[in-house]
Amino acid sequence: MNDYSLEESKVGGWPKLEWDGERTGPLQGVKVLDMSSVVLGPFATLQLADLGAEVIKVENAQGGGDIMRKAGDNPTGDLGPIYASLNRNKKSIALDAANPEDRAAILELAKEADVFFHNVRMAGMERLGLGYDDVKAANPDIVYVHCAGFGADGPYAKRQAYDDLIQAASGFAALFEMRDGGRPQYAPTLVADKVSGMFAANAVLAALLGRANGLGGQFVQVPMFECFTWFHMVENLWGNTYPPGNGKFAYTRSINPRRRPYPTKDGYIAIVPYADHQWERFFELAGRPGVFQDPRFSTYKARLENTTELYATIEESSATKTTDEWVELLDANNIPAMKYNRMADVFDDPHLQAVDFFEVREAKAGYSYRSIRHPVHYASTPASVYADPPSLDADRNEILGSSD
């Protein structure tokens, strides 16, 4: 029985939970041996850890652990801000897989694990004696998940992959060129890493479900290039969805250079009328009731074909009121709109404050840090933050003791 206190939130109907430091998620009882590092892999195993899985993070003893420990200012010297965000709820042990004794310890831990997870190139893992066949010999029922850069059957299989490389190769960086008419750009976030990490977490859950249904353990490869290309091409195949295609790539609305927050008297706002009646009402509220009767804007198809002109008209209208005036007015008329927040403003967003999205935690080591609440709500088996990000090798005794 999970021991937590429950009190109804006044916002959104979601329960607020006061945690006692215990795992409460639906993956309790699942053990993950995690040899991943940097962003993609840790982002995936973070989700599993938040959901209650026991995640044992095996870090490279020779290299000082996960490289993200040293990235960015931090009060401890080995808990860089990205590392701290991605590795809460995990246990750390530092081992050198090239050392026979440490390799044997990893395989011993694998015997008790449900999932063996890594984002090292497969040739390297096989040289270390930690390929799928090696781990399967130790645990025939293991779910072995390899986060690769590229699928094993293609000519890029042995190449290294990083977020920038995948944004460029997938065509994603070209969207900025198509939109702005200038040079291609990378999105200012590690979007390819994190999207691929979502695929990897989903792959773990699917393979565990298959095993629970009697299909046994298996080898699972999550190729970053293919995952991210799939992700962004869903809408951006556009005019080439049906062969032979018309040569037009990218969802018309997505790459329009005027698709951006609109100026107001005192800032910016996001406004997205969608249904016909919302568009008509928006222009009435803006004091321009005749705009919606313009044949360029009166139907969904026409609006797609004339998006640039439509967005320009919204910009002219939005500048007539303050942000707060627009938000109140549009909300009262059921027209989707949100205030534009700069990064620091997000901390003060009233909705995120009400749902306790950012929590300042006091670590046992004596420092405080912001923890981001797991965003998915489970009524019976809620996710939780029950452990601070670990210092390197912090859990050696507990981990090795539990493997005996």
C-alpha positions in Angstrom: 0.0 0.0 0.0 1.5 3.4 -1.0 1.8 5.8 1.9 0.9 9.3 0.8 -1.6 12.0 1.9 -4.2 13.1 -0.6 -5.9 16.4 -0.7 -8.1 17.8 -3.5 -6.7 20.6 -5.6 -8.9 23.6 -6.2 -7.4 23.9 -9.7 -8.4 21.6 -12.5 -9.7 18.9 -10.2 -6.3 17.1 -10.0 -5.2 15.8 -6.6 -2.4 17.4 -4.8 0.0 14.9 -3.2 2.4 15.3 -0.4 5.1 12.8 -0.9 6.9 10.8 1.8 9.9 9.9 -0.4 8.5 6.5 -1.5 7.9 5.4 -5.1 4.3 5.5 -5.9 4.1 5.0 -9.7 2.7 2.2 -11.8 6.2 0.8 -12.6 7.0 -0.2 -9.0 8.7 -3.6 -9.1 10.4 -2.9 -12.4 14.2 -2.7 -12.3 16.2 -0.8 -15.0 19.9 -1.1 -15.4 20.7 2.2 -17.2 24.1 2.6 -18.9 22.9 5.7 -20.8 24.4 9.2 -20.6 24.0 12.8 -21.8 20.4 13.6 -22.7 18.5 11.1 -24.9 18.9 8.0 -22.7 18.6 9.8 -19.3 15.5 11.6 -20.5 13.9 8.2 -21.3 14.9 6.6 -18.0 13.8 9.7 -16.0 10.3 9.0 -17.1 10.5 5.4 -16.0 12.0 6.5 -12.6 9.3 9.1 -12.1 6.7 6.3 -12.7 8.2 4.1 -9.9 10.8 2.0 -11.6 14.1 1.4 -9.8 16.7 2.9 -12.1 20.3 1.9 -11.4 22.5 4.4 -13.3 25.8 2.7 -14.2 28.3 5.5 -14.9 31.8 5.3 -16.4 34.3 5.3 -13.6 37.1 6.2 -15.9 35.5 9.3 -17.3 34.2 10.8 -14.1 30.6 9.7 -14.8 28.0 11.1 -17.1 29.6 14.1 -19.0 26.5 16.2 -18.1 27.7 16.2 -14.5 30.2 18.9 -15.5 28.0 21.0 -17.8 26.8 24.2 -16.3 27.2 26.0 -12.9 26.1 24.0 -9.9 26.8 24.1 -6.1 28.2 20.5 -5.8 30.7 20.3 -8.6 29.2 17.1 -10.1 25.5 17.8 -10.5 25.3 20.1 -13.6 21.8 21.6 -14.1 20.8 19.3 -17.0 22.2 16.3 -15.1 20.1 17.3 -12.1 16.9 17.6 -14.1 17.4 14.3 -15.9 18.6 12.0 -13.1 16.4 12.5 -10.1 14.9 9.3 -8.7 17.9 7.2 -9.8 20.7 5.4 -8.1 24.4 5.8 -9.2 27.2 3.4 -9.3 30.6 4.0 -11.1 32.0 1.0 -12.9 34.6 0.5 -15.6 33.0 -1.9 -18.1 36.5 -2.6 -19.6 37.6 -4.0 -16.2 36.7 -7.8 -16.0 35.5 -7.5 -12.4 33.3 -4.5 -13.1 31.9 -6.2 -16.2 31.1 -9.2 -14.2 29.3 -6.9 -11.6 27.2 -5.4 -14.4 26.2 -8.8 -15.7 25.4 -9.8 -12.1 23.1 -6.8 -11.8 21.5 -7.6 -15.2 20.4 -11.0 -13.8 18.0 -9.2 -11.5 17.0 -6.5 -13.9 13.9 -6.3 -16.1 15.5 -3.8 -18.6 19.0 -3.3 -19.8 19.2 0.2 -21.3 22.0 2.1 -23.0 22.8 4.6 -25.8 26.4 3.4 -26.5 27.2 2.3 -30.1 26.5 -1.4 -30.3 30.0 -2.3 -31.6 31.4 -0.8 -28.4 29.1 -2.7 -26.1 29.9 -6.0 -28.0 33.6 -5.4 -27.6 33.0 -4.9 -23.8 31.1 -8.2 -23.7 27.8 -6.4 -23.0 26.0 -6.9 -26.3 22.5 -8.4 -26.4 23.7 -12.0 -26.5 26.0 -11.5 -23.6 23.3 -9.9 -21.4 20.7 -12.4 -22.6 23.0 -15.2 -21.5 22.9 -13.8 -18.0 19.1 -13.1 -18.1 17.2 -14.8 -20.9 14.1 -12.7 -20.0 15.8 -9.3 -20.3 14.3 -6.4 -22.3 17.5 -5.0 -23.9 17.0 -1.5 -25.3 19.6 0.1 -27.5 19.2 3.8 -28.3 21.1 4.0 -31.6 21.9 7.0 -33.8 20.8 5.1 -36.9 19.0 1.9 -37.7 21.3 -1.2 -38.0 20.2 -2.0 -41.6 21.2 1.3 -43.2 24.6 2.7 -44.4 24.8 5.2 -41.5 24.6 2.4 -38.9 28.1 2.9 -37.5 28.0 6.7 -37.4 27.8 8.8 -34.3 24.6 10.9 -33.8 24.0 14.1 -31.9 21.0 16.4 -31.7 22.4 18.9 -34.2 23.3 16.2 -36.7 19.8 14.7 -36.6 18.1 18.0 -36.9 20.1 18.7 -40.0 19.8 15.2 -41.6 16.1 14.8 -41.0 15.1 17.9 -42.8 13.9 19.6 -39.6 16.6 22.4 -39.8 15.3 23.1 -43.3 12.0 24.2 -41.9 13.6 27.4 -40.6 15.1 28.1 -44.1 11.7 27.5 -45.7 10.0 29.8 -43.2 12.5 32.7 -43.1 14.1 32.5 -46.5 17.5 32.6 -44.9 20.0 29.9 -43.9 18.9 26.7 -42.1 18.9 26.7 -38.3 18.8 24.4 -35.3 15.9 24.7 -32.9 17.1 26.3 -29.7 16.4 23.1 -27.7 17.6 19.5 -27.8 14.5 18.5 -29.6 15.8 15.5 -31.4 17.3 14.0 -28.2 14.2 14.5 -26.2 11.8 13.2 -28.9 13.9 10.1 -29.4 14.0 9.7 -25.6 10.2 9.7 -25.6 10.2 7.0 -28.2 12.7 5.0 -26.1 10.6 5.2 -23.0 7.5 4.1 -25.0 9.6 1.2 -26.4 10.5 0.0 -22.9 6.9 0.0 -21.8 5.7 -1.8 -25.0 8.4 -4.5 -24.6 7.6 -5.0 -20.9 3.9 -5.3 -21.8 4.8 -7.9 -24.4 6.8 -9.8 -21.9 4.0 -9.7 -19.4 1.8 -11.2 -22.1 4.0 -14.2 -22.4 6.2 -13.0 -25.3 9.4 -13.0 -23.3 12.3 -10.6 -23.3 13.7 -9.1 -26.6 16.2 -6.8 -28.2 14.8 -3.4 -29.0 16.6 -0.8 -31.0 15.5 2.9 -31.0 17.2 4.7 -33.9 17.4 8.4 -33.3 17.4 9.4 -37.0 14.4 7.4 -37.9 12.4 8.4 -34.7 13.0 12.1 -35.2 12.3 12.0 -38.9 9.0 10.2 -38.2 8.1 12.8 -35.6 8.5 15.8 -37.7 7.4 14.4 -41.1 3.9 13.5 -39.7 2.7 16.9 -40.8 5.5 18.0 -43.0 5.2 15.4 -45.8 2.2 17.6 -46.6 1.9 17.8 -50.4 4.0 14.7 -50.9 1.8 12.4 -48.8 0.1 11.0 -51.9 2.5 10.0 -54.7 3.7 11.4 -57.0 3.1 14.5 -54.8 3.1 18.2 -55.7 6.6 19.0 -54.5 5.3 21.0 -51.5 6.8 20.1 -48.1 5.8 21.4 -44.7 2.4 22.2 -43.3 1.5 25.6 -44.7 0.7 27.2 -41.3 3.8 25.9 -39.6 6.3 27.5 -41.9 4.6 30.8 -42.3 7.0 33.6 -41.2 4.1 35.4 -39.5 3.2 32.5 -37.3 4.5 34.0 -34.1 3.2 35.8 -31.0 1.3 39.0 -31.9 2.2 42.4 -30.5 -0.2 44.1 -28.1 0.0 47.6 -26.5 2.3 46.3 -23.7 3.7 43.0 -24.8 2.8 39.9 -26.9 0.0 37.3 -27.1 -0.7 34.0 -28.8 -4.1 34.0 -30.5 -5.5 30.9 -32.3 -9.1 31.2 -33.5 -9.8 27.9 -35.2 -13.5 27.3 -36.0 -15.3 29.7 -38.4 -17.4 31.2 -35.6 -14.3 32.0 -33.6 -12.7 33.8 -36.5 -15.8 35.8 -37.1 -16.2 36.7 -33.4 -12.5 37.7 -33.1 -12.7 40.2 -35.9 -15.9 41.6 -34.4 -14.1 42.1 -31.1 -11.2 43.7 -32.9 -13.6 46.2 -34.5 -13.2 44.8 -38.0 -16.4 42.7 -38.6 -16.0 42.8 -42.4 -12.7 41.0 -42.5 -14.2 37.6 -42.1 -16.4 38.1 -45.1 -13.3 38.6 -47.2 -13.2 35.5 -49.6 -9.5 35.0 -48.6 -10.5 34.3 -45.0 -14.1 33.0 -45.0 -13.3 29.3 -45.2 -10.7 27.0 -43.7 -9.3 26.2 -47.1 -9.1 29.8 -48.1 -7.3 30.7 -44.8 -4.7 28.1 -45.4 -4.0 29.5 -48.8 -3.8 33.0 -47.5 -2.1 32.5 -44.2 0.4 35.3 -44.5 -2.3 37.9 -45.1 -4.5 36.5 -42.4 -1.7 36.7 -39.8 -0.8 40.2 -40.9 -4.5 41.2 -40.2 -4.3 39.6 -36.7 -1.2 41.6 -36.0 -2.9 44.8 -36.9 -5.8 44.0 -34.7 -3.8 42.7 -31.7 -1.9 45.9 -31.3 -5.1 47.8 -30.3 -5.4 46.4 -26.7 -3.1 45.3 -23.9 -2.3 41.7 -23.3 -4.5 41.4 -20.2 -7.4 43.1 -22.0 -7.1 40.6 -24.9 -6.8 37.5 -22.7 -9.9 38.5 -20.6 -11.9 39.4 -23.7 -11.0 36.3 -25.8 -11.4 33.9 -22.8 -14.9 35.3 -22.2 -15.7 34.6 -25.9 -14.2 31.1 -26.0 -11.4 32.1 -28.4 -8.1 30.3 -27.7 -5.5 32.7 -26.5 -2.5 32.8 -24.1 -0.2 35.4 -22.7 3.3 35.3 -24.1 5.7 34.4 -21.3 9.4 35.0 -21.4 11.4 32.3 -19.7 11.5 33.9 -16.2 7.8 34.6 -16.4 7.0 30.9 -16.5 7.9 30.6 -12.8 5.1 33.0 -12.1 2.5 31.5 -14.4 -0.7 31.2 -12.2 -1.7 27.8 -13.6 1.8 26.3 -13.1 1.9 27.7 -9.6 -1.5 26.2 -8.8 -0.5 22.7 -9.9 2.9 23.0 -8.1 4.7 22.4 -11.4 8.0 23.8 -10.1 9.1 22.7 -6.7 12.1 24.0 -4.8 13.6 21.0 -3.0 16.1 20.9 -0.2 18.6 18.1 -0.9 20.1 16.1 1.9 23.5 17.4 0.8 22.5 20.9 1.8 21.7 22.6 -1.4 18.4 23.6 -2.9 17.3 23.0 -6.5 14.2 23.3 -8.7 12.5 20.0 -9.6 9.9 19.9 -12.4 6.8 17.9 -11.5 6.0 14.9 -13.7 3.3 16.2 -16.0 1.1 13.1 -16.4 -1.6 12.4 -13.8 -2.4 8.9 -12.7 -5.4 8.7 -10.3 -4.4 5.5 -8.6 -0.7 5.2 -9.2 0.7 8.7 -9.3 4.2 9.6 -10.4 6.4 11.2 -7.8 9.8 12.8 -7.0 11.2 10.6 -4.2 15.0 11.0 -4.5 17.4 13.8 -5.4 19.9 13.4 -8.3 22.7 11.2 -7.0 26.4 12.1 -6.6 28.7 9.8 -8.6 28.8 6.3 -7.1 26.6 7.4 -4.2 24.7 4.1 -4.1 27.5 1.6 -4.6 27.1 -0.3 -1.4 23.3 -0.6 -1.7 23.5 -1.6 -5.3 26.2 -4.2 -5.0 24.7 -5.5 -1.8 21.4 -6.0 -3.5 23.0 -8.0 -6.3 24.3 -10.7 -3.9 
